[in-house]
Amino acid sequence: MMKRTDYLDLIVLDYLPPTWAALVAGVLVLITLSLSMYLLFEHLSAYKNPEEQKFLIGVILMVPCYAIESFVSLADPSISVDCGILRDCYEAFAMYCFGRYLVACLGGEERTIEFMKREGRANSKTPLLEHSSEKGIVKHPFPMNYILKPWKLGQWFYQVVKFGIVQYMIIKTFSAILAVILEAFGVYCEGDFKWGCG
């Protein structure tokens, strides 16, 4: 007798998306790739601020990455897990690029820290953090506000944010590599919480 999971595997292996869905997705992927490549080549042809633009290019490439991954997953669901894993790795890199891009826009790490310190003590009309009652203080949401003290803008806050971005990048990449290994052994169950699944 055929198990339910075997039957589902047969359905996934025999799956073909509707023609109209594949055509619409294909056209939208081509438009996305065209616009992304145009923006990318515009940045490369006017490469006047490399400290900002090199990280911005990493962020721009996230758009075609998502578009191609979605189209390939639609066209062949049997490799959608592998495509999603590759996308997750690039997403971690794009998050790092975005953080570095923001720092580059503010003039580098030292100027970013100085900007945060200045915003934390100056009386400006446009505060950096409008939701905070005290100037330059980052308050944690519930329930973390009972565990952690509020953070003051400055070098320590910058280091915590930087550590968080790098930590996200490392954990996301490690999780993706672990998913590849679990998928190879047939125990990767995306979204299922079972004892026999990873």
GROMACS .gro file of C-alpha atoms in nm:
model
  198
    1MET     CA    1   0.000   0.000   0.000
    2MET     CA    2   0.126   0.349  -0.089
    3LYS     CA    3   0.193   0.585   0.202
    4ARG     CA    4   0.049   0.934   0.203
    5THR     CA    5   0.397   1.093   0.178
    6ASP     CA    6   0.480   0.876  -0.125
    7TYR     CA    7   0.158   0.987  -0.291
    8LEU     CA    8   0.240   1.354  -0.217
    9ASP     CA    9   0.590   1.306  -0.360
   10LEU     CA   10   0.439   1.168  -0.681
   11ILE     CA   11   0.207   1.469  -0.706
   12VAL     CA   12   0.499   1.711  -0.661
   13LEU     CA   13   0.715   1.527  -0.915
   14ASP     CA   14   0.433   1.528  -1.172
   15TYR     CA   15   0.332   1.887  -1.105
   16LEU     CA   16   0.326   2.132  -1.393
   17PRO     CA   17   0.213   2.488  -1.333
   18PRO     CA   18  -0.076   2.617  -1.542
   19THR     CA   19   0.046   2.764  -1.869
   20TRP     CA   20  -0.097   3.108  -1.793
   21ALA     CA   21   0.080   3.115  -1.454
   22ALA     CA   22   0.413   3.018  -1.609
   23LEU     CA   23   0.375   3.279  -1.884
   24VAL     CA   24   0.281   3.559  -1.643
   25ALA     CA   25   0.563   3.462  -1.407
   26GLY     CA   26   0.809   3.441  -1.696
   27VAL     CA   27   0.715   3.785  -1.828
   28LEU     CA   28   0.739   3.938  -1.481
   29VAL     CA   29   1.078   3.774  -1.423
   30LEU     CA   30   1.205   3.916  -1.753
   31ILE     CA   31   1.080   4.264  -1.659
   32THR     CA   32   1.239   4.231  -1.314
   33LEU     CA   33   1.570   4.113  -1.458
   34SER     CA   34   1.570   4.391  -1.718
   35LEU     CA   35   1.504   4.666  -1.464
   36SER     CA   36   1.751   4.525  -1.214
   37MET     CA   37   2.026   4.489  -1.470
   38TYR     CA   38   1.957   4.840  -1.599
   39LEU     CA   39   1.990   4.979  -1.246
   40LEU     CA   40   2.301   4.771  -1.188
   41PHE     CA   41   2.469   4.892  -1.508
   42GLU     CA   42   2.374   5.251  -1.428
   43HIS     CA   43   2.553   5.222  -1.096
   44LEU     CA   44   2.854   5.055  -1.255
   45SER     CA   45   2.880   5.314  -1.533
   46ALA     CA   46   2.867   5.598  -1.278
   47TYR     CA   47   3.087   5.430  -1.016
   48LYS     CA   48   3.188   5.752  -0.842
   49ASN     CA   49   3.126   5.655  -0.481
   50PRO     CA   50   3.255   5.299  -0.442
   51GLU     CA   51   3.216   5.286  -0.063
   52GLU     CA   52   2.838   5.319  -0.103
   53GLN     CA   53   2.782   5.166  -0.444
   54LYS     CA   54   2.959   4.834  -0.385
   55PHE     CA   55   2.715   4.754  -0.106
   56LEU     CA   56   2.418   4.893  -0.295
   57ILE     CA   57   2.493   4.656  -0.583
   58GLY     CA   58   2.472   4.364  -0.339
   59VAL     CA   59   2.128   4.484  -0.231
   60ILE     CA   60   2.009   4.540  -0.589
   61LEU     CA   61   2.101   4.182  -0.683
   62MET     CA   62   1.852   4.059  -0.422
   63VAL     CA   63   1.565   4.143  -0.659
   64PRO     CA   64   1.671   3.911  -0.943
   65CYS     CA   65   1.765   3.648  -0.687
   66TYR     CA   66   1.408   3.641  -0.550
   67ALA     CA   67   1.255   3.660  -0.898
   68ILE     CA   68   1.457   3.368  -1.037
   69GLU     CA   69   1.404   3.160  -0.723
   70SER     CA   70   1.028   3.212  -0.738
   71PHE     CA   71   1.007   3.126  -1.107
   72VAL     CA   72   1.223   2.814  -1.078
   73SER     CA   73   1.023   2.700  -0.774
   74LEU     CA   74   0.701   2.747  -0.970
   75ALA     CA   75   0.836   2.562  -1.274
   76ASP     CA   76   0.991   2.273  -1.078
   77PRO     CA   77   0.871   2.234  -0.718
   78SER     CA   78   1.104   1.939  -0.663
   79ILE     CA   79   1.402   2.177  -0.646
   80SER     CA   80   1.221   2.459  -0.466
   81VAL     CA   81   1.382   2.369  -0.132
   82ASP     CA   82   1.730   2.391  -0.284
   83CYS     CA   83   1.646   2.723  -0.450
   84GLY     CA   84   1.508   2.855  -0.122
   85ILE     CA   85   1.827   2.756   0.058
   86LEU     CA   86   2.042   2.941  -0.195
   87ARG     CA   87   1.813   3.241  -0.168
   88ASP     CA   88   1.845   3.237   0.211
   89CYS     CA   89   2.224   3.246   0.182
   90TYR     CA   90   2.210   3.544  -0.050
   91GLU     CA   91   1.951   3.714   0.170
   92ALA     CA   92   2.196   3.701   0.460
   93PHE     CA   93   2.462   3.862   0.242
   94ALA     CA   94   2.216   4.127   0.120
   95MET     CA   95   2.127   4.212   0.480
   96TYR     CA   96   2.496   4.263   0.554
   97CYS     CA   97   2.532   4.478   0.240
   98PHE     CA   98   2.236   4.692   0.345
   99GLY     CA   99   2.382   4.753   0.690
  100ARG     CA  100   2.719   4.844   0.542
  101TYR     CA  101   2.548   5.068   0.285
  102LEU     CA  102   2.375   5.265   0.561
  103VAL     CA  103   2.705   5.309   0.743
  104ALA     CA  104   2.875   5.416   0.419
  105CYS     CA  105   2.599   5.675   0.358
  106LEU     CA  106   2.670   5.823   0.701
  107GLY     CA  107   3.042   5.848   0.624
  108GLY     CA  108   3.188   5.536   0.782
  109GLU     CA  109   3.185   5.376   1.124
  110GLU     CA  110   3.344   5.663   1.319
  111ARG     CA  111   3.111   5.924   1.172
  112THR     CA  112   2.809   5.698   1.229
  113ILE     CA  113   2.898   5.656   1.596
  114GLU     CA  114   2.959   6.030   1.630
  115PHE     CA  115   2.624   6.100   1.462
  116MET     CA  116   2.447   5.871   1.708
  117LYS     CA  117   2.620   6.033   2.005
  118ARG     CA  118   2.532   6.379   1.875
  119GLU     CA  119   2.169   6.280   1.821
  120GLY     CA  120   2.159   6.135   2.170
  121ARG     CA  121   2.259   6.459   2.342
  122ALA     CA  122   2.157   6.741   2.106
  123ASN     CA  123   1.820   6.914   2.114
  124SER     CA  124   1.720   6.881   1.751
  125LYS     CA  125   1.378   6.942   1.603
  126THR     CA  126   1.375   6.605   1.426
  127PRO     CA  127   1.478   6.334   1.673
  128LEU     CA  128   1.631   6.014   1.542
  129LEU     CA  129   1.390   5.811   1.752
  130GLU     CA  130   1.048   5.973   1.771
  131HIS     CA  131   0.884   5.695   1.971
  132SER     CA  132   1.119   5.736   2.266
  133SER     CA  133   1.029   5.973   2.546
  134GLU     CA  134   1.394   6.042   2.628
  135LYS     CA  135   1.634   6.180   2.370
  136GLY     CA  136   1.876   5.920   2.233
  137ILE     CA  137   1.735   5.625   2.426
  138VAL     CA  138   1.620   5.305   2.255
  139LYS     CA  139   1.356   5.133   2.467
  140HIS     CA  140   1.288   4.764   2.417
  141PRO     CA  141   0.940   4.631   2.340
  142PHE     CA  142   0.750   4.407   2.581
  143PRO     CA  143   0.866   4.166   2.731
  144MET     CA  144   1.232   4.254   2.667
  145ASN     CA  145   1.186   4.586   2.849
  146TYR     CA  146   1.178   4.387   3.176
  147ILE     CA  147   1.500   4.200   3.094
  148LEU     CA  148   1.721   4.455   2.917
  149LYS     CA  149   1.803   4.811   3.010
  150PRO     CA  150   1.728   5.081   2.751
  151TRP     CA  151   2.012   5.143   2.507
  152LYS     CA  152   2.171   5.482   2.462
  153LEU     CA  153   2.271   5.583   2.112
  154GLY     CA  154   2.647   5.570   2.068
  155GLN     CA  155   2.933   5.328   2.017
  156TRP     CA  156   2.790   5.044   2.226
  157PHE     CA  157   2.456   5.061   2.044
  158TYR     CA  158   2.635   5.063   1.709
  159GLN     CA  159   2.842   4.759   1.808
  160VAL     CA  160   2.528   4.570   1.918
  161VAL     CA  161   2.354   4.642   1.586
  162LYS     CA  162   2.665   4.547   1.389
  163PHE     CA  163   2.699   4.224   1.590
  164GLY     CA  164   2.331   4.148   1.527
  165ILE     CA  165   2.369   4.185   1.152
  166VAL     CA  166   2.679   3.964   1.140
  167GLN     CA  167   2.515   3.713   1.372
  168TYR     CA  168   2.209   3.700   1.143
  169MET     CA  169   2.434   3.644   0.843
  170ILE     CA  170   2.624   3.358   1.011
  171ILE     CA  171   2.316   3.185   1.155
  172LYS     CA  172   2.116   3.216   0.831
  173THR     CA  173   2.405   3.069   0.628
  174PHE     CA  174   2.466   2.792   0.883
  175SER     CA  175   2.094   2.708   0.882
  176ALA     CA  176   2.096   2.691   0.502
  177ILE     CA  177   2.397   2.457   0.500
  178LEU     CA  178   2.231   2.243   0.766
  179ALA     CA  179   1.914   2.232   0.554
  180VAL     CA  180   2.118   2.105   0.256
  181ILE     CA  181   2.265   1.828   0.470
  182LEU     CA  182   1.926   1.733   0.615
  183GLU     CA  183   1.771   1.739   0.267
  184ALA     CA  184   2.043   1.504   0.140
  185PHE     CA  185   1.955   1.254   0.416
  186GLY     CA  186   1.582   1.295   0.352
  187VAL     CA  187   1.499   1.432   0.696
  188TYR     CA  188   1.443   1.799   0.606
  189CYS     CA  189   1.077   1.886   0.662
  190GLU     CA  190   1.026   2.255   0.596
  191GLY     CA  191   0.767   2.396   0.833
  192ASP     CA  192   0.701   2.067   1.016
  193PHE     CA  193   0.789   2.021   1.380
  194LYS     CA  194   0.836   1.647   1.425
  195TRP     CA  195   1.093   1.436   1.609
  196GLY     CA  196   1.218   1.271   1.291
  197CYS     CA  197   1.254   1.596   1.096
  198GLY     CA  198   1.515   1.867   1.099
   0.00000   0.00000   0.00000
